[in-house]
Amino acid sequence: MRAMQITKFGIENLAIAKLEKPKAGPGQALVELKAASVNFRDVMVLKNQYGPTVQVPLIPCSDGVGIVEELGMGTTGRFEVGDRVSPIFFPKWLDGTASFENRSKSGGGEIPGTLREFGSYREEELCKVAPHLTDEEAACFPCAGVTAWRAVMTESRTSSGDIVLVIGTGGVSLFALQYAKALGAEVVVISGSDEKLEKARVLGADYLVNYRKTPKWGNKVAEMTEGGVNTVVETGGAGTLPESIDALAIGGHICTIGHFTGMDAKVNIGMLMFKNANIHGITVGSRDDFEAMMRFVEDHKIRPVVDSSYAFEDAAMAIDSLTNGDHFGKITIRI
């Protein structure tokens, strides 16, 4: 089978390799992969910025979708041949809370990812996807979709009438916007591009702030929303966290996800105390989160925003395209 693989770190070293087609072992499903999607985490992995647990050779990308081609002996009937499925991000995290053990391996990191024609998976680490989604749309959910779900639903328990703030217009942020709007919440979008803000308005954003024009946007958001937001989907990192705290309503939730502006933040502890802030660190989510999210996606007929799609042979270009920040939504790869 064909697979995209690196034998030494660097996006430029990603190349097609010919590997043996896997088989469905006991308790496993053989999946013919149809599409993958890209996360900024994949850029970090290929650049050797993700940590010492990642080793080469490696097949990158955590997110994908495919069709069950074969079931091994001892499977329980969770799937049938022909089902469309996605592998979950952490194959050991099936339910409950996060632990070191259940997050010790992740697709496209410590174990092979989805940029290959076939993969064999334990049946418990796969989930069915909603039938209204195309393959490329379905491939967008395992990392970004579940991360946004855990922030908006599992941790902050957003409901109708709440106000959610999202930073930027990448995959996680736009998923959070769509989930929040489906719940009946209002959404604030922060971006450095007026063009992207207008696209967010079309998706339902209620408040738009250009951080280049309003660097101290935290207090601006608090004023616009007459008291602050209930949830911040904090994908910015050190450079945006102080503003997120200023934008937060009393008793609100900050879900820290990304660190595009750095890892070491200087924050006002007194303000966190005054606001009775709830801070949640988010690392994707469990299989239970995925399945709850996918039921919601199907019920509300949510479709991810796909910025652009690349051929399998152009996978390196697809991953590298995330580095310039020009995308709006997800980047996908056709397998």
Coordinates of C-alpha atoms in Angstrom, one line a residue:
M1 CA 0.0 0.0 0.0
R2 CA 1.0 3.6 -0.3
A3 CA 1.7 5.7 2.8
M4 CA 3.1 9.1 3.5
Q5 CA 6.1 8.7 5.8
I6 CA 9.0 10.5 7.2
T7 CA 12.3 8.8 8.0
K8 CA 13.8 12.0 9.4
F9 CA 12.1 15.1 10.8
G10 CA 11.1 17.9 8.5
I11 CA 8.0 18.5 6.4
E12 CA 10.2 18.5 3.3
N13 CA 11.1 14.9 4.1
L14 CA 7.5 13.6 3.8
A15 CA 7.4 11.2 0.9
I16 CA 5.4 8.3 -0.4
A17 CA 6.5 4.9 0.8
K18 CA 5.4 1.4 -0.3
L19 CA 4.5 -0.6 2.8
E20 CA 2.9 -3.9 3.3
K21 CA -0.9 -3.8 3.5
P22 CA -2.0 -4.5 7.1
K23 CA -4.4 -7.3 8.0
A24 CA -7.3 -7.4 10.4
G25 CA -6.0 -9.3 13.5
P26 CA -8.1 -10.7 16.3
G27 CA -10.5 -8.0 17.6
Q28 CA -9.4 -5.6 14.8
A29 CA -11.0 -3.9 11.8
L30 CA -9.1 -3.3 8.5
V31 CA -10.1 0.2 7.3
E32 CA -9.5 1.5 3.8
L33 CA -8.8 5.2 4.5
K34 CA -10.4 7.7 2.2
A35 CA -9.5 11.1 3.5
A36 CA -7.4 12.8 6.2
S37 CA -7.4 16.3 7.7
V38 CA -4.5 18.4 9.0
N39 CA -4.0 20.0 12.4
F40 CA -1.3 22.4 13.6
R41 CA -0.2 19.5 15.8
D42 CA 0.9 17.7 12.6
V43 CA 3.2 20.6 11.7
M44 CA 4.8 20.3 15.2
V45 CA 5.2 16.6 14.9
L46 CA 7.0 16.8 11.5
K47 CA 9.2 19.5 12.8
N48 CA 10.2 17.5 15.9
Q49 CA 8.5 20.1 18.2
Y50 CA 6.0 17.7 19.8
G51 CA 8.2 16.0 22.3
P52 CA 10.5 13.0 22.8
T53 CA 7.7 10.4 22.5
V54 CA 7.5 10.9 18.7
Q55 CA 10.0 8.7 16.8
V56 CA 10.7 8.2 13.1
P57 CA 9.9 6.5 10.7
L58 CA 6.4 7.9 11.1
I59 CA 3.1 8.1 9.2
P60 CA 1.6 11.5 10.2
C61 CA -1.9 12.9 10.8
S62 CA -4.2 11.9 13.6
D63 CA -7.5 12.6 11.7
G64 CA -9.1 10.5 9.0
V65 CA -12.1 8.5 7.8
G66 CA -12.4 5.2 5.9
I67 CA -14.6 2.2 5.2
V68 CA -14.4 -1.1 7.1
E69 CA -13.1 -3.6 4.6
E70 CA -12.6 -6.6 6.8
L71 CA -13.2 -7.7 10.4
G72 CA -10.9 -10.0 12.3
M73 CA -11.7 -13.0 14.5
G74 CA -13.3 -12.2 17.8
T75 CA -14.8 -8.8 17.0
T76 CA -18.0 -8.1 18.9
G77 CA -20.3 -6.7 16.2
R78 CA -19.6 -3.1 16.9
F79 CA -19.1 -2.6 13.1
E80 CA -20.0 -4.3 9.9
V81 CA -18.1 -4.4 6.7
G82 CA -18.9 -1.2 4.7
D83 CA -19.3 1.0 7.8
R84 CA -17.7 4.4 7.6
V85 CA -15.5 5.0 10.6
S86 CA -12.9 7.3 12.1
P87 CA -10.1 6.3 14.5
I88 CA -10.1 8.3 17.7
F89 CA -7.2 10.5 18.6
F90 CA -6.1 8.7 21.8
P91 CA -6.9 5.0 21.1
K92 CA -6.8 4.1 24.8
W93 CA -9.0 6.9 26.0
L94 CA -12.5 5.4 25.7
D95 CA -14.3 7.2 28.5
G96 CA -13.9 9.0 31.8
T97 CA -11.3 11.6 32.6
A98 CA -7.9 12.1 31.2
S99 CA -4.9 10.2 32.6
F100 CA -1.3 9.7 31.7
E101 CA -2.0 6.1 30.6
N102 CA -5.0 6.7 28.4
R103 CA -3.2 9.6 26.6
S104 CA 0.2 7.8 26.2
K105 CA -0.3 7.1 22.5
S106 CA -1.9 9.1 19.7
G107 CA -2.3 8.6 16.0
G108 CA 0.3 10.3 13.9
G109 CA 2.4 10.8 17.0
E110 CA 3.5 7.7 18.9
I111 CA 1.7 5.4 16.5
P112 CA 1.0 5.4 12.7
G113 CA -1.4 8.1 11.5
T114 CA -4.0 8.3 8.8
L115 CA -1.9 9.3 5.7
R116 CA -2.0 5.7 4.3
E117 CA -4.3 3.7 2.2
F118 CA -5.1 1.1 4.9
G119 CA -4.9 0.8 8.6
S120 CA -5.8 -1.9 11.1
Y121 CA -7.4 -0.8 14.3
R122 CA -8.9 -2.4 17.4
E123 CA -12.6 -2.1 17.0
E124 CA -13.0 -0.2 20.3
E125 CA -10.8 2.7 18.9
L126 CA -13.1 3.4 16.0
C127 CA -16.3 5.4 15.8
K128 CA -19.0 5.6 13.1
V129 CA -19.4 9.0 11.4
A130 CA -22.6 10.8 10.5
P131 CA -24.0 9.8 7.1
H132 CA -24.6 13.4 5.9
L133 CA -20.9 14.1 5.9
T134 CA -18.6 13.7 2.9
D135 CA -15.4 11.7 3.5
E136 CA -13.3 14.9 3.7
E137 CA -15.8 16.5 6.1
A138 CA -15.9 13.5 8.3
A139 CA -12.1 13.4 8.4
C140 CA -12.1 16.8 10.2
F141 CA -13.5 15.7 13.5
P142 CA -11.2 13.4 15.5
C143 CA -8.9 16.1 16.8
A144 CA -10.3 19.6 16.2
G145 CA -14.0 18.6 16.4
V146 CA -13.6 16.7 19.6
T147 CA -11.4 19.3 21.2
A148 CA -14.0 22.0 20.5
W149 CA -16.7 19.7 21.8
R150 CA -14.9 19.0 25.1
A151 CA -14.3 22.8 25.6
V152 CA -17.8 23.9 24.8
M153 CA -19.8 21.0 26.1
T154 CA -17.9 18.6 28.4
E155 CA -16.0 21.2 30.5
S156 CA -17.9 24.5 30.2
R157 CA -21.4 23.0 29.6
T158 CA -22.6 25.7 27.3
S159 CA -26.3 26.2 27.0
S160 CA -28.7 28.5 25.3
G161 CA -28.2 32.2 26.2
D162 CA -24.5 31.8 27.1
I163 CA -21.8 33.7 25.3
V164 CA -18.8 31.9 23.9
L165 CA -15.6 33.6 22.7
V166 CA -13.4 31.9 20.1
I167 CA -9.9 33.1 19.1
G168 CA -9.1 32.9 15.4
T169 CA -10.8 31.0 12.6
G170 CA -9.0 27.7 12.5
G171 CA -10.6 24.3 12.8
V172 CA -11.2 24.2 16.6
S173 CA -12.5 27.8 16.7
L174 CA -15.0 27.3 13.9
F175 CA -16.2 24.0 15.3
A176 CA -16.8 25.8 18.7
L177 CA -18.7 28.5 16.9
Q178 CA -20.9 26.0 15.1
Y179 CA -21.6 24.0 18.3
A180 CA -22.4 27.1 20.3
K181 CA -24.8 28.5 17.7
A182 CA -26.6 25.1 17.5
L183 CA -27.1 25.3 21.2
G184 CA -28.6 28.8 21.1
A185 CA -25.6 30.6 22.5
E186 CA -24.0 33.8 21.2
V187 CA -20.5 33.9 19.8
V188 CA -17.7 36.4 19.8
V189 CA -14.9 35.9 17.2
I190 CA -11.5 37.4 17.5
S191 CA -9.3 37.6 14.4
G192 CA -6.7 39.8 12.8
S193 CA -8.4 39.7 9.4
D194 CA -11.6 41.6 8.6
E195 CA -12.2 39.2 5.7
K196 CA -12.2 36.2 8.0
L197 CA -14.4 38.1 10.5
E198 CA -17.0 38.6 7.7
K199 CA -16.9 34.9 6.9
A200 CA -17.4 34.2 10.6
R201 CA -20.4 36.5 10.6
V202 CA -21.9 34.4 7.8
L203 CA -21.5 31.3 10.0
G204 CA -23.5 33.1 12.7
A205 CA -21.0 35.0 14.8
D206 CA -22.7 37.7 16.8
Y207 CA -19.7 39.9 17.8
L208 CA -16.6 40.5 15.8
V209 CA -13.3 42.1 17.0
N210 CA -10.2 42.6 15.0
Y211 CA -7.3 42.3 17.4
R212 CA -4.9 44.2 15.2
K213 CA -7.2 47.2 15.4
T214 CA -8.1 46.6 19.1
P215 CA -5.0 45.1 20.8
K216 CA -6.6 45.3 24.3
W217 CA -9.7 43.4 23.1
G218 CA -10.5 41.8 26.4
N219 CA -12.2 44.8 28.0
K220 CA -13.8 45.6 24.6
V221 CA -15.5 42.2 24.6
A222 CA -16.6 42.6 28.2
E223 CA -18.2 45.9 27.3
M224 CA -19.8 44.6 24.1
T225 CA -21.4 41.7 25.9
E226 CA -22.4 43.7 29.0
G227 CA -20.5 41.7 31.5
G228 CA -18.2 39.3 29.7
V229 CA -18.4 35.9 28.1
N230 CA -19.2 32.6 29.8
T231 CA -16.7 30.5 27.9
V232 CA -13.4 31.3 26.1
V233 CA -12.1 28.7 23.6
E234 CA -8.5 29.8 24.2
T235 CA -6.4 28.7 21.2
G236 CA -4.0 31.6 21.4
G237 CA -1.7 30.9 24.3
A238 CA 0.5 33.2 26.3
G239 CA -0.2 36.3 24.2
T240 CA -3.9 36.1 24.4
L241 CA -4.6 34.6 27.8
P242 CA -4.5 38.0 29.7
E243 CA -7.1 39.4 27.3
S244 CA -9.2 36.3 27.6
I245 CA -9.3 36.8 31.4
D246 CA -10.4 40.4 30.9
A247 CA -13.2 39.3 28.6
L248 CA -14.5 36.6 31.0
A249 CA -17.7 37.0 33.0
I250 CA -17.7 36.1 36.7
G251 CA -17.8 32.3 37.1
G252 CA -16.8 31.8 33.5
H253 CA -14.7 29.1 31.9
I254 CA -11.4 29.4 30.0
C255 CA -10.5 26.3 28.0
T256 CA -6.9 26.4 27.1
I257 CA -6.1 24.6 23.9
G258 CA -3.5 26.2 21.8
H259 CA -0.2 28.1 22.2
F260 CA 0.4 29.9 19.0
T261 CA 1.6 33.0 20.9
G262 CA 3.8 31.1 23.4
M263 CA 3.6 28.7 26.4
D264 CA 4.6 30.9 29.3
A265 CA 1.8 33.4 30.2
K266 CA 2.0 36.1 32.8
V267 CA -1.5 36.5 34.2
N268 CA -3.1 38.5 37.0
I269 CA -3.9 36.0 39.7
G270 CA -6.1 38.5 41.5
M271 CA -8.3 38.9 38.5
L272 CA -8.7 35.1 38.2
M273 CA -9.8 35.1 41.8
F274 CA -12.1 38.1 41.5
K275 CA -13.8 36.5 38.5
N276 CA -14.0 33.0 40.1
A277 CA -12.6 31.8 36.9
N278 CA -12.6 28.1 35.9
I279 CA -9.5 27.1 33.9
H280 CA -9.5 23.9 31.9
G281 CA -6.6 22.4 30.1
I282 CA -7.9 20.5 27.0
T283 CA -6.2 17.7 25.2
V284 CA -8.7 16.5 22.7
G285 CA -11.1 14.0 24.4
S286 CA -12.4 10.5 24.8
R287 CA -14.3 8.1 22.6
D288 CA -17.4 9.0 24.6
D289 CA -16.8 12.6 23.7
F290 CA -16.5 11.7 20.0
E291 CA -19.7 9.7 19.9
A292 CA -21.7 12.3 21.8
M293 CA -20.3 15.0 19.4
M294 CA -21.2 12.9 16.3
R295 CA -24.8 12.4 17.5
F296 CA -25.0 16.2 18.0
V297 CA -23.5 16.8 14.5
E298 CA -25.9 14.4 12.9
D299 CA -28.9 15.9 14.8
H300 CA -28.0 19.4 13.8
K301 CA -26.6 18.5 10.3
I302 CA -23.4 20.4 11.1
R303 CA -20.7 20.4 8.4
P304 CA -17.2 21.5 9.0
V305 CA -15.7 24.5 7.1
V306 CA -13.2 23.1 4.7
D307 CA -10.8 25.7 3.5
S308 CA -9.0 23.7 0.8
S309 CA -8.4 20.1 -0.2
Y310 CA -5.2 18.5 -1.5
A311 CA -4.3 15.3 -3.4
F312 CA -2.5 12.6 -1.5
E313 CA 0.7 13.3 -3.4
D314 CA 0.6 16.9 -2.1
A315 CA 0.3 16.0 1.6
A316 CA 3.5 17.9 2.5
M317 CA 2.1 21.1 0.8
A318 CA -1.2 20.6 2.7
I319 CA 0.5 20.4 6.1
D320 CA 2.9 23.2 5.4
S321 CA 0.0 25.4 4.3
L322 CA -1.1 25.7 8.0
T323 CA 2.1 27.6 8.8
N324 CA 1.1 30.8 7.0
G325 CA -2.2 31.2 8.9
D326 CA -4.1 32.1 5.8
H327 CA -6.6 29.2 6.0
F328 CA -10.2 29.6 7.2
G329 CA -11.3 26.3 8.7
K330 CA -9.8 22.9 7.9
I331 CA -7.3 21.6 5.4
T332 CA -8.1 18.1 4.0
I333 CA -6.2 15.5 2.0
R334 CA -7.8 13.0 -0.4
I335 CA -6.4 9.5 0.0

